[in-house]
Coordinates of C-alpha atoms in Angstrom, one line a residue:
M841 CA 59.9 -80.5 40.3
Q842 CA 60.5 -79.3 37.4
Q843 CA 57.3 -78.9 35.0
E844 CA 56.3 -78.3 31.2
V845 CA 53.6 -76.7 30.9
L846 CA 51.0 -76.4 27.8
I847 CA 48.2 -73.5 27.5
I848 CA 46.3 -74.0 24.9
G849 CA 45.2 -71.5 24.0
F850 CA 41.9 -69.8 22.2
V851 CA 43.4 -67.1 21.1
W852 CA 47.1 -65.7 21.0
P853 CA 47.3 -63.4 24.1
E854 CA 46.2 -59.8 24.4
P855 CA 46.5 -58.3 27.8
N856 CA 45.7 -54.5 25.3
S857 CA 42.6 -56.1 24.3
S858 CA 40.6 -57.6 26.7
G859 CA 40.5 -59.1 31.2
A860 CA 41.0 -62.4 29.4
G861 CA 44.1 -61.2 27.8
T862 CA 45.4 -59.4 31.1
R863 CA 44.2 -62.9 33.2
M864 CA 46.6 -65.4 30.8
M865 CA 49.3 -63.3 30.6
Q866 CA 48.9 -62.6 35.2
L867 CA 49.1 -67.6 34.1
I868 CA 51.4 -67.6 32.4
E869 CA 54.0 -64.8 35.0
L870 CA 52.3 -67.0 38.5
F871 CA 54.2 -70.1 36.4
Q872 CA 58.1 -68.6 35.1
E873 CA 57.8 -67.6 39.2
Q874 CA 58.1 -71.8 39.3
N875 CA 60.9 -71.5 36.6
W876 CA 58.2 -73.9 35.1
N877 CA 58.7 -74.4 30.9
I878 CA 55.9 -73.4 29.6
T879 CA 54.7 -74.0 25.5
F880 CA 51.8 -71.3 24.4
A881 CA 49.7 -73.4 21.2
S882 CA 47.0 -71.8 19.4
A883 CA 45.0 -72.9 16.4
A884 CA 44.4 -69.3 16.3
A885 CA 45.6 -67.3 13.7
D886 CA 48.5 -64.6 14.6
S887 CA 46.6 -61.0 15.8
E888 CA 48.3 -57.5 15.0
F889 CA 47.8 -57.0 18.6
M890 CA 49.2 -60.2 20.7
F891 CA 51.9 -60.3 22.8
D892 CA 54.8 -61.4 21.8
V893 CA 54.8 -64.4 24.8
T894 CA 58.4 -65.9 23.4
S895 CA 60.5 -62.5 24.5
I896 CA 59.4 -63.6 27.7
G897 CA 60.8 -67.0 27.2
V898 CA 57.4 -69.3 26.3
K899 CA 57.3 -71.0 23.3
K900 CA 54.7 -70.6 20.8
V901 CA 53.5 -73.5 18.9
P902 CA 50.7 -73.3 15.9
I903 CA 48.4 -75.9 15.7
A904 CA 45.2 -77.6 14.0
I905 CA 42.4 -78.5 14.9
N906 CA 41.0 -81.6 13.7
D907 CA 44.6 -82.2 12.6
S908 CA 46.6 -85.4 14.2
S909 CA 50.2 -83.4 14.1
F910 CA 48.8 -82.4 17.3
D911 CA 48.9 -85.8 19.2
T912 CA 52.7 -86.3 17.7
F913 CA 53.3 -82.0 19.1
I914 CA 52.7 -82.9 22.7
Q915 CA 53.8 -86.7 22.6
E916 CA 57.3 -85.2 22.0
L917 CA 56.7 -81.5 24.9
N918 CA 55.2 -84.5 27.0
P919 CA 54.1 -82.0 29.4
S920 CA 53.1 -82.2 32.7
I921 CA 50.5 -80.0 33.1
V922 CA 48.1 -78.7 30.6
L923 CA 46.2 -75.8 30.8
F924 CA 43.0 -74.7 28.5
D925 CA 41.7 -71.4 27.8
R926 CA 38.0 -71.7 28.1
F927 CA 35.7 -75.0 27.5
I928 CA 35.8 -74.7 24.0
V929 CA 39.7 -75.5 23.5
E930 CA 38.5 -78.5 25.9
E931 CA 36.2 -80.2 23.7
Q932 CA 38.7 -79.6 21.0
F933 CA 41.9 -80.9 22.1
G934 CA 41.0 -82.2 25.8
W935 CA 40.6 -85.7 24.0
R936 CA 43.4 -85.6 22.4
V937 CA 45.7 -84.5 25.5
A938 CA 43.9 -87.2 27.9
E939 CA 44.7 -90.0 25.0
N940 CA 48.7 -89.3 24.6
C941 CA 49.4 -87.7 27.8
P942 CA 47.2 -89.4 29.9
N943 CA 48.8 -88.0 33.7
A944 CA 49.8 -84.7 32.6
L945 CA 47.1 -82.1 35.0
R946 CA 44.4 -80.5 32.9
I947 CA 43.2 -77.7 33.7
L948 CA 40.3 -75.6 33.1
D949 CA 40.7 -71.4 32.6
T950 CA 36.9 -70.6 32.5
I951 CA 37.8 -67.0 32.1
D952 CA 34.7 -66.3 33.2
L953 CA 31.0 -69.2 32.6
H954 CA 29.9 -69.0 29.5
T955 CA 26.3 -70.4 30.9
L956 CA 25.9 -67.9 32.8
R957 CA 27.4 -65.4 30.1
L958 CA 25.1 -66.4 27.7
A959 CA 21.0 -67.1 29.6
R960 CA 21.2 -63.3 30.8
Q961 CA 22.2 -62.3 27.1
K962 CA 19.0 -64.7 26.1
A963 CA 16.8 -63.1 29.1
S964 CA 18.1 -59.9 28.6
K965 CA 17.2 -59.7 24.8
E966 CA 14.3 -61.2 26.0
N967 CA 13.4 -57.8 28.4
K968 CA 12.8 -61.0 31.0
E969 CA 14.0 -60.9 34.1
F970 CA 17.4 -64.0 34.2
Q971 CA 16.2 -67.1 35.9
P972 CA 17.9 -69.7 37.4
S973 CA 16.1 -72.0 35.5
D974 CA 18.1 -70.0 32.1
L975 CA 20.8 -71.4 33.2
Y976 CA 20.0 -75.4 31.6
S977 CA 21.5 -75.1 27.7
E978 CA 23.1 -76.7 25.2
T979 CA 26.2 -74.7 26.3
A980 CA 25.7 -75.8 30.0
K981 CA 25.7 -79.3 28.9
R982 CA 29.1 -78.4 26.6
E983 CA 30.4 -76.6 29.6
I984 CA 29.5 -78.8 33.1
A985 CA 30.2 -82.0 30.9
S986 CA 33.8 -80.4 30.3
I987 CA 34.0 -79.4 33.5
L988 CA 34.0 -82.4 34.6
R989 CA 36.5 -84.1 32.6
C990 CA 39.4 -81.4 33.8
D991 CA 41.3 -82.4 37.0
V992 CA 40.4 -78.6 38.1
S993 CA 38.4 -75.4 36.5
L994 CA 39.5 -72.0 37.9
L995 CA 36.3 -70.1 38.4
I996 CA 37.5 -66.1 38.4
S997 CA 34.4 -65.5 40.4
E998 CA 33.1 -66.9 43.9
I999 CA 28.5 -67.4 42.4
E1000 CA 30.2 -68.7 40.1
I1001 CA 31.2 -71.4 42.2
E1002 CA 28.2 -71.5 43.7
I1003 CA 26.0 -71.8 40.9
L1004 CA 28.5 -74.6 40.0
Q1005 CA 27.4 -76.0 43.5
N1006 CA 24.2 -75.9 44.1
H1007 CA 22.5 -76.1 41.0
F1008 CA 25.1 -78.6 39.1
K1009 CA 25.9 -80.4 41.9
I1010 CA 29.8 -80.5 40.8
D1011 CA 32.2 -81.4 43.7
A1012 CA 34.1 -78.2 45.2
K1013 CA 37.2 -80.7 44.7
I1014 CA 37.4 -80.0 40.7
L1015 CA 36.7 -76.3 41.4
Y1016 CA 39.0 -73.4 42.5
Y1017 CA 38.4 -69.7 43.0
L1018 CA 41.5 -67.7 41.3
P1019 CA 40.9 -64.2 40.9
F1020 CA 43.1 -61.6 39.1
L1021 CA 46.2 -62.0 40.2
V1022 CA 47.4 -57.9 40.7
D1023 CA 50.4 -56.0 42.5
S1024 CA 49.4 -54.7 46.3
I1025 CA 48.8 -51.2 45.7
D1026 CA 50.7 -49.1 48.2
E1027 CA 51.2 -45.1 49.3
K1028 CA 53.9 -44.3 47.2
T1029 CA 51.3 -45.7 44.7
I1030 CA 48.3 -43.5 46.7
E1031 CA 50.3 -40.6 46.1
N1032 CA 51.0 -40.6 42.7
L1033 CA 48.2 -40.8 41.3
P1034 CA 46.4 -37.7 40.5
K1035 CA 43.8 -35.8 41.9
F1036 CA 40.4 -34.9 42.2
H1037 CA 40.9 -31.9 40.7
E1038 CA 43.3 -32.4 38.3
R1039 CA 41.2 -35.4 36.9
K1040 CA 38.3 -34.6 34.1
D1041 CA 35.8 -36.5 31.7
F1042 CA 34.1 -40.5 32.3
I1043 CA 34.9 -43.8 30.3
F1044 CA 34.3 -46.7 29.3
I1045 CA 37.1 -48.8 28.8
G1046 CA 35.4 -52.8 26.7
N1047 CA 36.3 -55.3 23.5
F1048 CA 33.3 -54.3 21.6
L1049 CA 34.1 -58.1 20.6
H1050 CA 32.1 -58.9 24.0
E1051 CA 29.0 -58.4 23.7
P1052 CA 28.0 -57.7 27.3
N1053 CA 30.8 -54.5 26.2
W1054 CA 28.7 -53.2 23.3
N1055 CA 25.4 -53.8 25.1
A1056 CA 26.1 -51.5 27.4
V1057 CA 27.9 -48.9 25.2
Q1058 CA 24.5 -48.6 23.2
Y1059 CA 22.7 -48.0 26.9
L1060 CA 24.8 -45.4 26.8
K1061 CA 24.5 -43.1 23.9
E1062 CA 20.8 -44.9 24.2
T1063 CA 20.0 -43.8 27.5
L1064 CA 22.3 -43.0 29.9
W1065 CA 24.3 -39.7 28.7
P1066 CA 22.0 -37.8 27.1
L1067 CA 20.7 -37.7 31.5
I1068 CA 24.1 -37.1 32.9
K1069 CA 25.3 -34.3 29.9
K1070 CA 22.0 -32.6 31.2
E1071 CA 23.1 -31.8 35.4
L1072 CA 27.1 -32.4 33.2
P1073 CA 27.5 -30.2 30.0
E1074 CA 31.0 -29.4 31.2
A1075 CA 31.6 -33.2 31.1
S1076 CA 32.5 -35.6 28.3
L1077 CA 32.0 -39.2 27.9
L1078 CA 35.3 -41.6 26.4
I1079 CA 34.8 -44.7 25.2
Y1080 CA 37.7 -46.3 24.2
G1081 CA 38.4 -50.0 23.5
A1082 CA 39.4 -53.2 20.6
Y1083 CA 37.8 -53.8 17.5
P1084 CA 35.5 -51.7 17.0
S1085 CA 32.9 -52.0 14.0
Q1086 CA 31.3 -49.3 11.8
K1087 CA 28.2 -49.6 13.6
V1088 CA 30.2 -48.8 17.4
W1089 CA 31.9 -46.1 15.1
Q1090 CA 28.5 -44.5 13.6
L1091 CA 27.9 -43.2 17.8
H1092 CA 31.3 -41.0 17.9
K1093 CA 29.3 -37.9 18.4
P1094 CA 31.4 -34.9 19.7
E1095 CA 28.8 -32.6 19.7
D1096 CA 27.4 -34.8 22.2
R1097 CA 30.0 -35.1 24.0
F1098 CA 29.7 -38.4 23.7
L1099 CA 33.3 -39.6 22.1
I1100 CA 34.5 -43.7 20.4
L1101 CA 38.5 -43.6 20.3
G1102 CA 38.6 -47.0 19.2
R1103 CA 42.1 -49.1 21.3
A1104 CA 43.9 -46.7 23.4
H1105 CA 47.8 -47.4 23.6
N1106 CA 47.9 -47.4 27.1
A1107 CA 43.8 -47.9 28.8
A1108 CA 45.8 -47.1 32.5
T1109 CA 46.6 -44.2 31.2
E1110 CA 42.9 -43.2 30.1
V1111 CA 41.8 -44.8 33.5
K1112 CA 43.8 -42.6 35.5
K1113 CA 43.2 -39.5 34.1
A1114 CA 39.1 -39.6 34.1
R1115 CA 37.7 -39.3 37.0
V1116 CA 34.6 -41.2 37.1
V1117 CA 34.6 -45.2 35.3
L1118 CA 31.0 -46.0 33.5
A1119 CA 30.2 -49.4 33.3
P1120 CA 27.1 -50.4 33.7
V1121 CA 26.8 -54.2 32.5
R1122 CA 23.2 -56.0 32.5
F1123 CA 24.3 -59.2 31.6
G1124 CA 27.3 -61.0 31.6
A1125 CA 29.4 -63.1 34.0
G1126 CA 33.1 -63.1 36.0
A1127 CA 34.8 -60.1 37.1
K1128 CA 35.3 -57.4 34.8
G1129 CA 39.1 -56.1 34.3
K1130 CA 37.9 -53.2 33.2
L1131 CA 36.8 -52.6 37.1
I1132 CA 40.0 -53.9 38.9
E1133 CA 41.6 -51.7 36.0
A1134 CA 39.5 -48.9 37.2
M1135 CA 40.6 -49.7 41.1
Q1136 CA 44.3 -49.7 40.5
S1137 CA 44.5 -46.5 38.4
G1138 CA 41.9 -44.5 41.7
T1139 CA 39.2 -44.4 39.0
P1140 CA 36.2 -44.5 40.8
S1141 CA 33.6 -46.4 39.2
I1142 CA 29.2 -46.7 39.1
T1143 CA 28.2 -50.3 37.6
T1144 CA 25.8 -52.6 37.9
T1145 CA 24.5 -55.4 40.5
V1146 CA 25.7 -57.8 37.3
G1147 CA 29.0 -55.8 37.2
A1148 CA 30.4 -55.6 40.5
E1149 CA 29.2 -58.9 41.0
S1150 CA 31.8 -60.7 43.2
M1151 CA 33.9 -58.7 43.3
H1152 CA 34.1 -56.9 46.0
G1153 CA 32.9 -59.4 48.7
T1154 CA 32.1 -57.4 52.0
L1155 CA 33.7 -54.7 51.3
P1156 CA 32.5 -51.4 50.4
W1157 CA 32.6 -50.6 46.6
N1158 CA 34.3 -48.9 44.2
G1159 CA 32.1 -45.7 44.1
I1160 CA 28.6 -47.0 43.0
I1161 CA 26.7 -50.3 43.3
T1162 CA 23.1 -49.5 42.0
D1163 CA 20.2 -50.2 38.5
G1164 CA 17.6 -48.3 37.3
E1165 CA 19.0 -45.8 34.8
Q1166 CA 17.8 -42.5 36.4
E1167 CA 19.6 -43.7 40.3
I1168 CA 23.1 -45.0 37.4
A1169 CA 23.0 -40.9 35.9
K1170 CA 21.9 -40.0 39.4
G1171 CA 25.5 -41.3 40.8
A1172 CA 27.1 -40.6 37.9
V1173 CA 27.1 -37.1 39.0
Q1174 CA 27.5 -37.2 42.5
L1175 CA 30.4 -38.8 42.1
Y1176 CA 31.5 -36.4 40.0
Q1177 CA 30.7 -33.4 41.4
D1178 CA 31.2 -34.6 45.5
E1179 CA 35.1 -34.8 45.9
I1180 CA 34.2 -36.6 50.0
L1181 CA 32.5 -39.1 47.9
W1182 CA 35.4 -39.8 46.0
Q1183 CA 38.0 -40.2 47.6
K1184 CA 35.9 -42.9 49.9
A1185 CA 35.6 -44.9 46.7
Q1186 CA 39.2 -44.0 45.2
Q1187 CA 39.7 -45.8 48.4
N1188 CA 37.4 -48.5 48.7
G1189 CA 38.8 -49.3 45.5
I1190 CA 42.1 -49.5 47.1
E1191 CA 41.5 -51.4 49.6
I1192 CA 39.9 -54.3 47.1
I1193 CA 42.6 -54.9 45.2
N1194 CA 44.3 -55.1 48.5
Q1195 CA 42.7 -57.9 50.1
R1196 CA 40.4 -59.5 47.3
Y1197 CA 43.1 -59.2 44.1
S1198 CA 46.7 -59.0 45.8
K1199 CA 48.6 -62.3 44.0
S1200 CA 50.7 -62.7 47.2
L1201 CA 46.8 -64.1 48.5
F1202 CA 46.6 -66.4 46.2
G1203 CA 49.1 -67.4 43.9
N1204 CA 51.2 -69.8 46.3
G1205 CA 48.0 -71.3 47.3
F1206 CA 46.9 -72.3 43.8
I1207 CA 50.2 -73.8 42.4
S1208 CA 50.5 -75.8 46.3
H1209 CA 47.0 -76.6 45.2
I1210 CA 47.6 -78.1 41.8
L1211 CA 50.8 -79.6 43.2
S1212 CA 49.0 -81.6 46.1
I1213 CA 46.5 -82.7 42.9
Q1214 CA 49.7 -84.4 41.2
E1215 CA 50.7 -85.9 44.1
N1216 CA 47.6 -87.6 43.7
I1217 CA 46.3 -87.9 41.0
E1218 CA 44.6 -91.4 40.8
Q1219 CA 42.3 -90.7 44.2
H1220 CA 41.1 -87.6 42.9
R1221 CA 40.1 -89.2 39.1
M1222 CA 38.5 -91.9 40.6
D1223 CA 36.7 -89.3 43.5
N1224 CA 35.5 -87.4 40.0
F1225 CA 34.0 -91.0 38.5
M1226 CA 31.4 -88.7 36.3
G1227 CA 33.7 -87.2 35.0
S1228 CA 35.8 -90.5 33.5
I1229 CA 32.5 -91.4 32.0
L1230 CA 32.6 -88.1 30.2
L1231 CA 35.7 -88.2 29.3
H1232 CA 35.6 -91.8 28.0
H1233 CA 32.5 -91.3 26.4
T1234 CA 34.1 -87.9 24.5
L1235 CA 37.2 -90.5 23.3
S1236 CA 34.8 -93.4 21.8
S1237 CA 32.5 -90.1 19.7
T1238 CA 35.1 -87.1 20.0
K1239 CA 37.9 -88.9 18.9
Y1240 CA 36.4 -90.4 15.8
M1241 CA 34.6 -87.7 14.6
S1242 CA 37.2 -85.8 14.4
R1243 CA 39.4 -88.3 12.3
W1244 CA 36.6 -88.6 9.4
I1245 CA 37.1 -84.9 9.4
E1246 CA 40.9 -85.6 9.5
E1247 CA 40.3 -87.9 6.8
K1248 CA 37.4 -85.7 4.8
N1249 CA 39.3 -83.0 4.5
K1250 CA 42.5 -84.8 2.5
T1251 CA 40.3 -85.2 0.3
K1252 CA 39.3 -82.0 -0.4

């Protein structure tokens, strides 16, 4: 069956800037492998670093928030599948999709569970231990409502599915685990990876617009790097990331071998040169693209419990997982110096990629799942009656608020 897929993006995809951009390109590739027509629409402004989706045969359409021109656009496109990139996008356009194309399958890609990430962030800022009761926030009300309104929501972390089912009582039928989708690592690829003695230095990569990344860099600068540098005075820490602000650049201290290098032209190339990835993530959610990239590059990593959460199942980690600052520093030094430990960690990472992120293990199953829901869409929606109620009231409230904003804008 030929499908017309509409993806509504929070931003235009930037796979070289963030894990979210990489994830989006993986979904586009998966849909294209089915020979489905894809249109990517967004209300975001063009950016210097966005990927040109038209270069791979995807139609690019700018749209506007609180503007009925979207209604005309989607009626003419008449998609059979609509994918919302984050719950904020579903809030803005979901009701219009439901009203104008009621038979279209509505998919929400959560990217990460914002409810969990922001609750952990708040607890960290308040210097208190995160508690499950912290989950019940205004963000949770919005995000859970969005999940309920959609036919299926994609989660990149199994822990997040457990939270949605156990704490928010979300029916498993509308949740689907879909991790990062990457190519398996074969023997030839392994042979071509730089060896232990061909690598040097530590590396951190992360989009600075993402608060967990900025927090991790501050933690490295203020606490961890002085401890590591004391033991390894010849090593440097290379900090790469998109959208560094002035406060980020101010941390650049060549005399301390703490180097802020901004956007990496090719992140994978830089990670392959490094001996160890440092990722002391103190709060966050979802799967960490930087740690997937480390494994693909054959670079062991040291990270926290939150950093590695739901990423490796029962498999041994690609390095060391620990949370105390002394333990992180000690582990980083050990991983940097011990070639046997380093090689074992590298092999662990390759196993994690091949067993938990290989596109061949998950891609076809996901496509079959959404086709199955399409075939039984009426029953599927009846089984999610709470979602129908929320959609009904959203149409009643959000619709008229949006119409009011649109009329108000006309008078300006």
